Short mmCIF file of C-alpha atoms and ligand atoms in Angstrom, two decimals:
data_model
loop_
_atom_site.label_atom_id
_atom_site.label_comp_id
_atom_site.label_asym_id
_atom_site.label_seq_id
_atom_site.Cartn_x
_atom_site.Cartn_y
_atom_site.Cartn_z
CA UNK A 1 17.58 2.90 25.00
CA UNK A 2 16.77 2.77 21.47
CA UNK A 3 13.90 1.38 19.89
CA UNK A 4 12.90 -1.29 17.36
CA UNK A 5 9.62 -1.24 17.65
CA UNK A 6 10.23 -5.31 18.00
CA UNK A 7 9.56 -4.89 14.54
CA UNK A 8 10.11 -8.83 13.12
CA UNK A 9 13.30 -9.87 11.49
CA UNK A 10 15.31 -6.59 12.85
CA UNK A 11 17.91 -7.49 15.45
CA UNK A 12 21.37 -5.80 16.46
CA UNK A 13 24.11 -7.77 15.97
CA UNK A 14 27.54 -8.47 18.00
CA UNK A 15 29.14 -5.57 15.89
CA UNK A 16 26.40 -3.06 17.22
CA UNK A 17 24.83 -2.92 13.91
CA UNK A 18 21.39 -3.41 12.76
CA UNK A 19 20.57 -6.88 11.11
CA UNK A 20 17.94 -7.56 8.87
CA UNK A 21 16.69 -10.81 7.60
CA UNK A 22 20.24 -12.23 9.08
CA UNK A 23 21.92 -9.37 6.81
CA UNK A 24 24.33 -7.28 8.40
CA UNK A 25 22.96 -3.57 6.82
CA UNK A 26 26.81 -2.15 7.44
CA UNK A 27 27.44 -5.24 4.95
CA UNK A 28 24.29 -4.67 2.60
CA UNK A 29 25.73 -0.98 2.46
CA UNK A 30 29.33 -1.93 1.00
CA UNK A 31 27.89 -4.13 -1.28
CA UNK A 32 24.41 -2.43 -3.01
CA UNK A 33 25.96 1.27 -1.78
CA UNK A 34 23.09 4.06 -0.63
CA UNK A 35 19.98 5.07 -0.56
CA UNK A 36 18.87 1.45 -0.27
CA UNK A 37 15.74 0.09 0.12
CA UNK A 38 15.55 -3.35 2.13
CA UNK A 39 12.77 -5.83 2.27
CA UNK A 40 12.79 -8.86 4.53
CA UNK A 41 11.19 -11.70 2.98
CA UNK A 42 10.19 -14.18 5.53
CA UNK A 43 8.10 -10.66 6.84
CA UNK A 44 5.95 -10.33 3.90
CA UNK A 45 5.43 -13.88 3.40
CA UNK A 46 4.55 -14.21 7.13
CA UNK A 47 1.99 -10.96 6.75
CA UNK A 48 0.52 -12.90 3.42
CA UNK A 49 0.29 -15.60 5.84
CA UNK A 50 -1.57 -14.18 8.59
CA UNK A 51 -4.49 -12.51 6.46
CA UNK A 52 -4.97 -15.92 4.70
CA UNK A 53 -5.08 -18.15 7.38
CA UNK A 54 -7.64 -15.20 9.83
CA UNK A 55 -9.99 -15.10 6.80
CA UNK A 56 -10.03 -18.82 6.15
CA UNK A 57 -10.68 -19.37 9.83
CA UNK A 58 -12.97 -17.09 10.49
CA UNK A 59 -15.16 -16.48 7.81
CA UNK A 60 -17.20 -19.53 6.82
CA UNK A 61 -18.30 -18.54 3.30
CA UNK A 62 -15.23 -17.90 0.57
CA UNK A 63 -13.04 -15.31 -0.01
CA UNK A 64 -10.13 -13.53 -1.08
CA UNK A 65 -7.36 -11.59 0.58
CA UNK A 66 -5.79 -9.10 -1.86
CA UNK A 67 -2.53 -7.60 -1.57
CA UNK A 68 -2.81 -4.03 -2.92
CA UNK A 69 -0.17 -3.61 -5.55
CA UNK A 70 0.26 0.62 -4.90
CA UNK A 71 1.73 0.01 -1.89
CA UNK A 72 5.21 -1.95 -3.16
CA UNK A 73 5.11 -3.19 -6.59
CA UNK A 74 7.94 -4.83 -8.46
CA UNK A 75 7.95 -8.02 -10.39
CA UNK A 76 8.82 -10.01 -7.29
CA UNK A 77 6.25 -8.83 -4.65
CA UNK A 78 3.97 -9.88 -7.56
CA UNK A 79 5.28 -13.03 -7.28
CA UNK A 80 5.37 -13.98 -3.79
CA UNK A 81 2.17 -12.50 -3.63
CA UNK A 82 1.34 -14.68 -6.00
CA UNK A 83 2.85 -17.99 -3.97
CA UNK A 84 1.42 -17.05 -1.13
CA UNK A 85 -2.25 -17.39 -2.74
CA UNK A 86 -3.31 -13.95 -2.37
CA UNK A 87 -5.14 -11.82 -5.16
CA UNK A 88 -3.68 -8.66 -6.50
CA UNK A 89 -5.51 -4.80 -6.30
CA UNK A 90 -3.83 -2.78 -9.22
CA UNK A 91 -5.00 0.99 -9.88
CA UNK A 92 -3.45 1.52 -13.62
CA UNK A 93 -1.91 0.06 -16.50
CA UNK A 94 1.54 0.02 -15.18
CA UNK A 95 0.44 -1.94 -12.19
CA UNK A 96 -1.73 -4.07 -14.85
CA UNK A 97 1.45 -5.02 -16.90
CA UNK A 98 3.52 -5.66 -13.98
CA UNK A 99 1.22 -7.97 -12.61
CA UNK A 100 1.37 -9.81 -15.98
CA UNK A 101 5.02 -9.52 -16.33
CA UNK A 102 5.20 -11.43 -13.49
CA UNK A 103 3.17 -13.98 -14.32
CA UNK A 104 0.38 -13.21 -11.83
CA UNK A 105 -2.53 -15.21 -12.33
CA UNK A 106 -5.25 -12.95 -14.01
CA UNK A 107 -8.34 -14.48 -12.28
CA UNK A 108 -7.39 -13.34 -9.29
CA UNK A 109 -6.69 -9.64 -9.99
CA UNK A 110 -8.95 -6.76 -9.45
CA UNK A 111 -8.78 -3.62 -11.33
CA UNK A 112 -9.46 -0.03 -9.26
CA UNK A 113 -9.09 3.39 -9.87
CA UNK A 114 -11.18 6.26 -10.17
CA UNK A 115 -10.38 7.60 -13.97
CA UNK A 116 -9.66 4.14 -15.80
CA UNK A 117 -8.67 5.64 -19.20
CA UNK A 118 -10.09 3.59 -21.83
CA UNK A 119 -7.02 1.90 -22.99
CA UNK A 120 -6.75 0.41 -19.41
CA UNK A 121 -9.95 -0.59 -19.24
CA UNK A 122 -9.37 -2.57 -22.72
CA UNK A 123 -5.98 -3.77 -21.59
CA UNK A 124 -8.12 -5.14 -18.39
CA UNK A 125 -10.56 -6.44 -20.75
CA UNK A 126 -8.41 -8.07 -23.08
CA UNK A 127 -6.09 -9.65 -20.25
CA UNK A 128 -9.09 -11.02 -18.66
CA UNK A 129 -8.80 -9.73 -15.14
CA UNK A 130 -11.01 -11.20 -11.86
CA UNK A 131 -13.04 -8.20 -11.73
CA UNK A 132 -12.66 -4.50 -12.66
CA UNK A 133 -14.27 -2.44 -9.90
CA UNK A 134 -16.52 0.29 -11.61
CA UNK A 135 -16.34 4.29 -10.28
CA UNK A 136 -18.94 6.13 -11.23
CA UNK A 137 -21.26 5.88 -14.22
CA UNK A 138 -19.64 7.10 -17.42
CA UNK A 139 -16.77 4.56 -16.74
CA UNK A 140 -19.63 2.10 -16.58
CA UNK A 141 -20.96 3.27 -20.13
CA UNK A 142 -17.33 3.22 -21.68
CA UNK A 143 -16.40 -0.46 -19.98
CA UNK A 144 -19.78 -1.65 -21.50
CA UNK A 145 -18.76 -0.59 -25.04
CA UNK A 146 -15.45 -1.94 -24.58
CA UNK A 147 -16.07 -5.26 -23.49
CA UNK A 148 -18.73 -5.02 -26.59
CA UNK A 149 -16.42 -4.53 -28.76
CA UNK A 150 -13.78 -6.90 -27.56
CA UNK A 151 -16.89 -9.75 -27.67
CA UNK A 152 -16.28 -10.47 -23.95
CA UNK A 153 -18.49 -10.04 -21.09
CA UNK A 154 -17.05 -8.40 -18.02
CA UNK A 155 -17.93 -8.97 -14.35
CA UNK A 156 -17.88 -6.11 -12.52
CA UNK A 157 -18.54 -4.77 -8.92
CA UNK A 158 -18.91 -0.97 -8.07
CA UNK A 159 -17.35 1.34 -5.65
CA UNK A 160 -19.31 2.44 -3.43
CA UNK A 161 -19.40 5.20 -0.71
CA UNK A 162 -20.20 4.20 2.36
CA UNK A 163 -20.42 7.71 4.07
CA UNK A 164 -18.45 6.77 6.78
CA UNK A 165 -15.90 8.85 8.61
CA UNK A 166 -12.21 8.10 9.69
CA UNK A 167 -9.23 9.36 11.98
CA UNK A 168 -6.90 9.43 9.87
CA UNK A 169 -5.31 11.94 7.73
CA UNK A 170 -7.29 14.08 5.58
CA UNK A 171 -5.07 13.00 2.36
CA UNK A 172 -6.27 9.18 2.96
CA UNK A 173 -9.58 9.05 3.48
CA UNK A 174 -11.69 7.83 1.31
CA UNK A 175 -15.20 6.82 2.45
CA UNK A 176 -16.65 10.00 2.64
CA UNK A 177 -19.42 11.76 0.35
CA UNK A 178 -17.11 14.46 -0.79
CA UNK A 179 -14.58 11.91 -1.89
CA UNK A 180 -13.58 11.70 -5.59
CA UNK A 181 -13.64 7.68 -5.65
CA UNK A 182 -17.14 5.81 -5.93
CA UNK A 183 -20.65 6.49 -6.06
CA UNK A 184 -22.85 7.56 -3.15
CA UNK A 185 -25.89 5.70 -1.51
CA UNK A 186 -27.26 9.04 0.41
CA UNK A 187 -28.20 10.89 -3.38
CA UNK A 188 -29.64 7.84 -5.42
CA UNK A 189 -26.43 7.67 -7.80
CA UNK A 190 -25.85 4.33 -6.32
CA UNK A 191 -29.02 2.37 -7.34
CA UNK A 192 -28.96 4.52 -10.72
CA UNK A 193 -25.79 2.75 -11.63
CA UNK A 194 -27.15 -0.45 -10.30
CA UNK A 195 -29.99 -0.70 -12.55
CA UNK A 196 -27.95 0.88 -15.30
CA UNK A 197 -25.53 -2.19 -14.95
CA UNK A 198 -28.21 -4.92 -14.80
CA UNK A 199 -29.61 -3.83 -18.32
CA UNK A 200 -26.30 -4.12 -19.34
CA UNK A 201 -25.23 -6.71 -21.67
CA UNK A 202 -21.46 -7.13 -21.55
CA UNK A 203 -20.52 -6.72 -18.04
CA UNK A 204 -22.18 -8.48 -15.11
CA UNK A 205 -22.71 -7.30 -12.06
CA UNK A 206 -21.27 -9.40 -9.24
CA UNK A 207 -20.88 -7.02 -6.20
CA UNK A 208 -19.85 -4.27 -4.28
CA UNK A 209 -16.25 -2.70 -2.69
CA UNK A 210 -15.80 0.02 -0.61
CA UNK A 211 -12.29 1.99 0.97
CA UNK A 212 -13.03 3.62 4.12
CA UNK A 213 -9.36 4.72 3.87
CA UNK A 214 -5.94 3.87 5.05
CA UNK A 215 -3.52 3.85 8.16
CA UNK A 216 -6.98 2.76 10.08
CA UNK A 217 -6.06 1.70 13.63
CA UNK A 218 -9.95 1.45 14.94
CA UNK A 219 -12.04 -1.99 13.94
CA UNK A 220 -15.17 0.14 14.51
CA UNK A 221 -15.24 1.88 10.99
CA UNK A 222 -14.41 -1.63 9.24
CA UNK A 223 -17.33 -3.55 11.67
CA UNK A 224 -19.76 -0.03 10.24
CA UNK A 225 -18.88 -0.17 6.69
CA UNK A 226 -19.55 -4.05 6.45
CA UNK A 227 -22.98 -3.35 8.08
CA UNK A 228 -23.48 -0.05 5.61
CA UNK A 229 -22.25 -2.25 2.69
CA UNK A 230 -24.88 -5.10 3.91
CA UNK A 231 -27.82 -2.87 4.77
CA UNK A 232 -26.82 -1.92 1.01
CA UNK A 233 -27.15 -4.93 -0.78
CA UNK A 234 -30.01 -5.93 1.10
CA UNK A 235 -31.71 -2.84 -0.17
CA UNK A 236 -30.53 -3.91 -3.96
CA UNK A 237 -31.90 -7.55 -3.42
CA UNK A 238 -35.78 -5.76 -2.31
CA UNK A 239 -35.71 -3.21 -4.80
CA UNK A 240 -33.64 -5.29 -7.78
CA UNK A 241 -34.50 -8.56 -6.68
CA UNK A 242 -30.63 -9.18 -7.26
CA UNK A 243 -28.35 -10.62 -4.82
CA UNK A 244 -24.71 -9.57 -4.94
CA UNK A 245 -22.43 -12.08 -4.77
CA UNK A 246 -19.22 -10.29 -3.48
CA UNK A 247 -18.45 -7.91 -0.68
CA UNK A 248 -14.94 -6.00 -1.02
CA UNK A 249 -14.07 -4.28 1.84
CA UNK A 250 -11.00 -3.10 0.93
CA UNK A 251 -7.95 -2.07 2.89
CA UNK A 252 -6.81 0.08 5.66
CA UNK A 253 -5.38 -1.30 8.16
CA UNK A 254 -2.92 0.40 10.70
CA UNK A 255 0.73 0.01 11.28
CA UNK A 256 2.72 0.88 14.12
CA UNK A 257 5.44 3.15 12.86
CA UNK A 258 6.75 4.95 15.81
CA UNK A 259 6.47 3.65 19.86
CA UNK A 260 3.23 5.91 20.29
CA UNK A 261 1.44 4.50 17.42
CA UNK A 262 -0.51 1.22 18.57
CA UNK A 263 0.43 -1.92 17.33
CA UNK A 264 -3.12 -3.71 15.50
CA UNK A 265 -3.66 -7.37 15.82
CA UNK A 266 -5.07 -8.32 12.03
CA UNK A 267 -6.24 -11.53 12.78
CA UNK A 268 -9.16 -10.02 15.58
CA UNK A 269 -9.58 -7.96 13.16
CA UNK A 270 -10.19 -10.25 10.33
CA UNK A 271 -12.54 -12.41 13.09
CA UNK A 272 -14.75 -9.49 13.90
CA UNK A 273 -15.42 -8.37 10.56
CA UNK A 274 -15.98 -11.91 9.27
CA UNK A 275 -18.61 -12.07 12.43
CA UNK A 276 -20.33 -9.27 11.58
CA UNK A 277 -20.82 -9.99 8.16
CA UNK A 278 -21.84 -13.37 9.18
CA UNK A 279 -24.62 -11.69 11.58
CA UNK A 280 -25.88 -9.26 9.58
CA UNK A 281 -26.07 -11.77 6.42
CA UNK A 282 -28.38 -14.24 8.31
CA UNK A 283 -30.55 -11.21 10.05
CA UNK A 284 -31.23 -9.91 6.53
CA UNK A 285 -31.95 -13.18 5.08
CA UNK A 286 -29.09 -12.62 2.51
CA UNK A 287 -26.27 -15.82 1.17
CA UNK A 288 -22.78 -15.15 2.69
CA UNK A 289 -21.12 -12.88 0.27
CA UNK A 290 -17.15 -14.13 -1.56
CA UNK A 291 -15.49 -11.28 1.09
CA UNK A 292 -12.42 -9.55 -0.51
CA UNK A 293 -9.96 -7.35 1.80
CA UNK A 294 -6.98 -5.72 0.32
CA UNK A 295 -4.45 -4.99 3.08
CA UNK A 296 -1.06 -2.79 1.21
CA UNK A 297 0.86 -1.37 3.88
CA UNK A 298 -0.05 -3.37 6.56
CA UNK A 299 1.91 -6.33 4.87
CA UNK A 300 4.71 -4.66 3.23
CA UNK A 301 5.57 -1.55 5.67
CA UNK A 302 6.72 -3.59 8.61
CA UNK A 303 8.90 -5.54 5.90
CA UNK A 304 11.35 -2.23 5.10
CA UNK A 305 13.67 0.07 5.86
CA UNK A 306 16.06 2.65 3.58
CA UNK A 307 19.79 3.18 4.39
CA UNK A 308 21.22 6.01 3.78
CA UNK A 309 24.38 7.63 4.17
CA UNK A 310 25.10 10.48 6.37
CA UNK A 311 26.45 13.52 4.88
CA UNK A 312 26.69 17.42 6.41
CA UNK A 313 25.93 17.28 9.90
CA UNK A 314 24.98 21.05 10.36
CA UNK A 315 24.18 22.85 14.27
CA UNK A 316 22.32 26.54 13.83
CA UNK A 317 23.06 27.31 17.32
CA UNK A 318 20.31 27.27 19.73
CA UNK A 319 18.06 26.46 16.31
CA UNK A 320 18.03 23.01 14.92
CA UNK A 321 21.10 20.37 14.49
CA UNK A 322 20.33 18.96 10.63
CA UNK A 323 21.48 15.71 9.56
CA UNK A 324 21.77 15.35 5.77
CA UNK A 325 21.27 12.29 4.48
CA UNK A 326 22.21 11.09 0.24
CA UNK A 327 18.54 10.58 -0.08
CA UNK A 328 15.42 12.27 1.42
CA UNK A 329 11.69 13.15 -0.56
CA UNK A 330 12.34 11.75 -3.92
CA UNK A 331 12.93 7.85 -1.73
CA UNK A 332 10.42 8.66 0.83
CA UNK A 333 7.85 11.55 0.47
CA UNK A 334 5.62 10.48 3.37
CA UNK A 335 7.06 13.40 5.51
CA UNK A 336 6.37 16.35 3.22
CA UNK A 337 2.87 15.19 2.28
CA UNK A 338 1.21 14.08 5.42
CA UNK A 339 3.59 14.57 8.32
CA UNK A 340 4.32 11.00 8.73
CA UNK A 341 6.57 9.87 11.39
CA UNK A 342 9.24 7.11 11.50
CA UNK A 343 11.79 5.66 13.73
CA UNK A 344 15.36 6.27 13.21
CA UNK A 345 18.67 4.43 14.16
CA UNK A 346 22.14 4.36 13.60
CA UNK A 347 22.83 1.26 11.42
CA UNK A 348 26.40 1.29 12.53
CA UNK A 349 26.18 2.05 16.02
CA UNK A 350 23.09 0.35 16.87
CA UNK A 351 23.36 0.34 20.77
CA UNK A 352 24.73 3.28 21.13
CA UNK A 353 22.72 5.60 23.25
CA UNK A 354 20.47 8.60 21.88
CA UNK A 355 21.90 12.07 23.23
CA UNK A 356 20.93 14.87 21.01
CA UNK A 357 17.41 15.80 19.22
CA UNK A 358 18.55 16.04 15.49
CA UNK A 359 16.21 16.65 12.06
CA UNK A 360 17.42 14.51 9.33
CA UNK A 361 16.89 16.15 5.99
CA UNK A 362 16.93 15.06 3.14
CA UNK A 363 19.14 16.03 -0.19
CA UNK A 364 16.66 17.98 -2.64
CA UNK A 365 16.88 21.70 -2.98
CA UNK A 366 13.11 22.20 -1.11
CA UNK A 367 13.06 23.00 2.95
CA UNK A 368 10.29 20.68 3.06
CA UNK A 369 12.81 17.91 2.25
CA UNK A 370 12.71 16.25 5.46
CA UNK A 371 12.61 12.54 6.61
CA UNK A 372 11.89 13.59 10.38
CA UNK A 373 11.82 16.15 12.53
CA UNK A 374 13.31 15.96 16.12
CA UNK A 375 14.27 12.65 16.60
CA UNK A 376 17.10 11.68 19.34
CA UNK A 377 20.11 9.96 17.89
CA UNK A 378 23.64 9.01 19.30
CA UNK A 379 26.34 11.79 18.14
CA UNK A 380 25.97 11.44 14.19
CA UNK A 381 29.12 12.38 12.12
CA UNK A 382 29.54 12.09 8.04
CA UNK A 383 29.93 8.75 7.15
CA UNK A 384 27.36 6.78 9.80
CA UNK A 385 24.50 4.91 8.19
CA UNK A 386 20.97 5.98 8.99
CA UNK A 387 18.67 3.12 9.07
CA UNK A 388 15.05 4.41 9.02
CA UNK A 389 12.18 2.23 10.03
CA UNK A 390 8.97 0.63 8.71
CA UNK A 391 9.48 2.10 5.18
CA UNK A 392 8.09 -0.64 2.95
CA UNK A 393 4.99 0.70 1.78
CA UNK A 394 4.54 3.84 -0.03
CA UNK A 395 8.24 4.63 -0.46
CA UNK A 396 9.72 3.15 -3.17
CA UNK A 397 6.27 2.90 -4.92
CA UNK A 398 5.45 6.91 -4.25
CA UNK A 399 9.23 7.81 -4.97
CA UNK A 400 10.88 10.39 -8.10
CA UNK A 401 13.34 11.54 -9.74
CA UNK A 402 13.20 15.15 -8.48
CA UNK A 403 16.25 16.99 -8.54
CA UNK A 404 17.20 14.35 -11.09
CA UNK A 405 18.31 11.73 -8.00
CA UNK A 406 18.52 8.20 -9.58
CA UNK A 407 16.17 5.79 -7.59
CA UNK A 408 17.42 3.71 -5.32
CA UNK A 409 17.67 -0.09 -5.40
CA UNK A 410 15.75 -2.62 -3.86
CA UNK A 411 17.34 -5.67 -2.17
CA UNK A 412 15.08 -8.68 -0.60
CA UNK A 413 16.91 -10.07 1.76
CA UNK A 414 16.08 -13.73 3.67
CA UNK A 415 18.24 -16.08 6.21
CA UNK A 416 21.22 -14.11 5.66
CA UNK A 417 21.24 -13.72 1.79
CA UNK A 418 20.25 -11.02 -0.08
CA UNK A 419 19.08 -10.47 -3.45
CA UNK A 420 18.44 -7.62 -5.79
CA UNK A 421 14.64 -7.04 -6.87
CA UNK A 422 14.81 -3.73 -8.23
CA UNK A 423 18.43 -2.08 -9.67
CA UNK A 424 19.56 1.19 -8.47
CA UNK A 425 19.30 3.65 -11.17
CA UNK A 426 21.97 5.17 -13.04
CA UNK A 427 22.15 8.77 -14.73
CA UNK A 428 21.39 7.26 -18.34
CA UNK A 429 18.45 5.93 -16.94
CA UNK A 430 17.68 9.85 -16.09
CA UNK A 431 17.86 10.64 -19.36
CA UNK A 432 16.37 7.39 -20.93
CA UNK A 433 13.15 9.38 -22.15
CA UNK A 434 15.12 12.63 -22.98
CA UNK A 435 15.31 13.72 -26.58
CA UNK A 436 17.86 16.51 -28.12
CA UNK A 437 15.84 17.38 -31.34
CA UNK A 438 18.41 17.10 -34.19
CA UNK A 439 17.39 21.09 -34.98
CA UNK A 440 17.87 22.40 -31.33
N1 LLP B 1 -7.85 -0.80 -1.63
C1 LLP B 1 -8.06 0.42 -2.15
C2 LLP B 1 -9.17 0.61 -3.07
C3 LLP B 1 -7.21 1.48 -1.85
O1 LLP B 1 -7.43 2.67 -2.37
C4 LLP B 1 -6.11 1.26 -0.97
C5 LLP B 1 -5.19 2.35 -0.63
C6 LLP B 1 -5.92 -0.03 -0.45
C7 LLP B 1 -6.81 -1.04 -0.79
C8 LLP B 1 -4.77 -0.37 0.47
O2 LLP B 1 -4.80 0.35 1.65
P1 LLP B 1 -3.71 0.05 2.79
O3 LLP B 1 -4.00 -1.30 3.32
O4 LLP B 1 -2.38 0.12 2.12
O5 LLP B 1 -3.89 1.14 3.76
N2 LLP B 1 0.09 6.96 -0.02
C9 LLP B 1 -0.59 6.89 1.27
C10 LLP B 1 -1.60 5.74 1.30
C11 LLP B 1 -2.62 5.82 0.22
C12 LLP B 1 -3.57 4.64 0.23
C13 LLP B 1 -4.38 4.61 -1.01
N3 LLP B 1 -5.28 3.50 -1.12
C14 LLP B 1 0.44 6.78 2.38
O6 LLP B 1 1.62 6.77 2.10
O7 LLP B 1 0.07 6.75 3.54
#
């Protein structure tokens, strides 16, 4: 039997082909053509839904669930972001103006990242974003001269470290000592900045965020960096006699992208954080902090797949069958950077049954250029359409143009109707930026 993970809003259809958001994806195919992202609506909106509601129920101070742009962002997931009354993470400018080309509502976005450049950092200023989430020192010494000069005065929080370990892979973890984001508790750096900030006169401190890292399926780290993060500003309030007024917790939380992974229920998760922060808030004597999470993947993967179409089918006898599919790295690079596994199914011949371990590659002249490795599928010929699984987060948004392969498009689809949010590329869009000097 095959498997669809019961991911929400995938079904197959009377034609034996895979439906998404009522779409028919042998349908979506002849009409947007491959590789083609799609991203089911009601999915994201219901994802939205389910970290607002858990944090409004459970947690009885305020707070703010923030969808974190890097993993999908286009004008429109801005928006329904936006409807669905969630905040917005962005990490750079790009994510900065997207936000405010679609309209998002400034006093709800936070701005990350560990090497703001200084134009950013105005742009941030200038645009009046929520809060802009300070790295490390220096960027606190630049941000203070640029909100001086811009006359404003900024509030700020800081990233901090929280020493805290994580299974996951090496490439995503971020709450570690030897990590290049944030300052560190353990050598001092921490309470240095601290004090540095409150002598400050154009930004204002108003709390602390930390990133334990991401594709997190254990509450355990979460429940230890909320108690790390607390112990924290209780420290700050003895020594500073200031009391932070926001806790960021940031993001992290699992998905289930093949049958072995396990599948992580956000709203317990959501009620045991918001319990331990409650707990450890009244043991230290402290006011419940505005808490801030920033789920990315774990509301937009679930939401998407990519189509492709299947090329050379290629058997090196008693090697390796290869699938090649029109798209591969430059879509999807999750494979070649951190060995990340998906599930895989015949679009067109949904229910038909698996029978022979394949690797689907992908297009790019690079033998890491794979999508997976040794996944069963039915008999695949040229032609078939590949559907592959769970790719809604950090596909499109980590994608190139290596090889010089055109992007794909994006289509949103909902109750049967799709819509495009993001137009394929075409080959003058390669060479948009491209400039023949008149003397060459
Ligand atoms: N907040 C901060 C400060 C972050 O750095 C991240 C992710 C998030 C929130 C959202 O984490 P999520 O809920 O999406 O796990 N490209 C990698 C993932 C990198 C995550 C970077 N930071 C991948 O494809 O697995």
């Amino acid at each position: 039997m095959i498997t669809i993970l019961n991911l929400k809003g995938l079904r197959i259809n009377e034609r034996n082909h895979l439906e998404i958001g009522g779409c028919d994806c042998v349908d979506l195919v002849q009409q947007y053509g491959t590789p083609l992202y799609v991203m089911d609506e009601d999915v994201i909106r219901n994802n939205c839904r389910t970290y607002k509601k858990a944090l409004d129920k459970y947690y009885s101070g305020d707070g703010m669930v923030l969808y974190a742009s890097k993993a999908f962002c286009t004008l429109a997931i801005c928006r329904i972001a936006a409807q669905e009354g969630l905040g917005l993470d962005v990490v750079s400018g790009g994510e900065l103006y997207t936000a405010k080309m679609a309209r998002f509502p400034m006093d709800r976005v936070y701005f990350h990242g560990n090497n703001k450049t200084p134009e950013e950092l105005k742009m941030a200023v200038e645009l009046g974003v929520r809060r802009i989430v300070v790295d490390n020192a220096e960027e606190l010494e630049v941000l203070d001269f640029i909100a001086s000069e811009c006359g404003r005065i900024t509030e700020i929080s800081f990233r901090i470290k929280p020493g805290i370990d994580t299974h996951t892979h090496e490439y995503i973890k971020t709450g570690k000592v030897d990590s290049k984001f944030g300052i560190s508790m353990e050598n001092g750096e921490a309470f240095d900045a601290v004090k540095a900030a409150l002598a400050m006169k154009n930004v204002r401190l108003v709390g602390f965020h930390c990133h334990i890292g991401s594709q997190i399926f254990d509450i355990e780290p979460f429940k230890l960096a909320a108690r790390v993060m607390l112990d924290f500003i209780s420290e700050i309030k003895t020594r500073f006699g200031f009391e932070a007024q926001e806790l960021n917790l940031g993001g992290g939380f699992g998905v289930r992208y093949v049958e072995g992974d396990e599948s992580v229920d956000y709203d317990e998760f959501i009620k045991e954080v918001a319990a331990v922060v409650e707990d450890i808030c009244k043991d230290r004597q402290i006011s419940l902090p505005f808490l801030v999470l920033e789920p990315g993947r774990s509301i937009v993967a679930p939401a998407g797949i990519t189509l492709y179409t299947v090329g050379n089918v290629r058997e090196i006898k008693d090697v390796r069958k290869y699938v090649s599919i029109d798209g591969g790295m430059t879509d999807n690079p999750r494979y070649a950077l951190y060995r990340a596994k998906y599930e895989i199914l015949l679009a067109n011949r949904s229910c038909d049954e698996p029978c022979e371990k394949v690797t689907v590659a992908g297009k790019c002249c690079e033998s890491g250029d794979i999508i997976a490795k040794d996944v069963m599928l039915p008999r695949v010929k040229r032609g078939d359409i590949l559907a592959v699984l769970t790719t809604g987060a950090y596909n499109y948004s980590m994608s190139s143009n290596y090889n010089r392969l055109p992007r794909p498009a994006v289509v949103l689809v909902k109750d049967g109707k799709s819509r495009i949010i993001v137009k394929r590329e075409s080959y003058d869009d390669i060479i948009r930026n491209d400039v023949l000097p008149e003397d060459l």
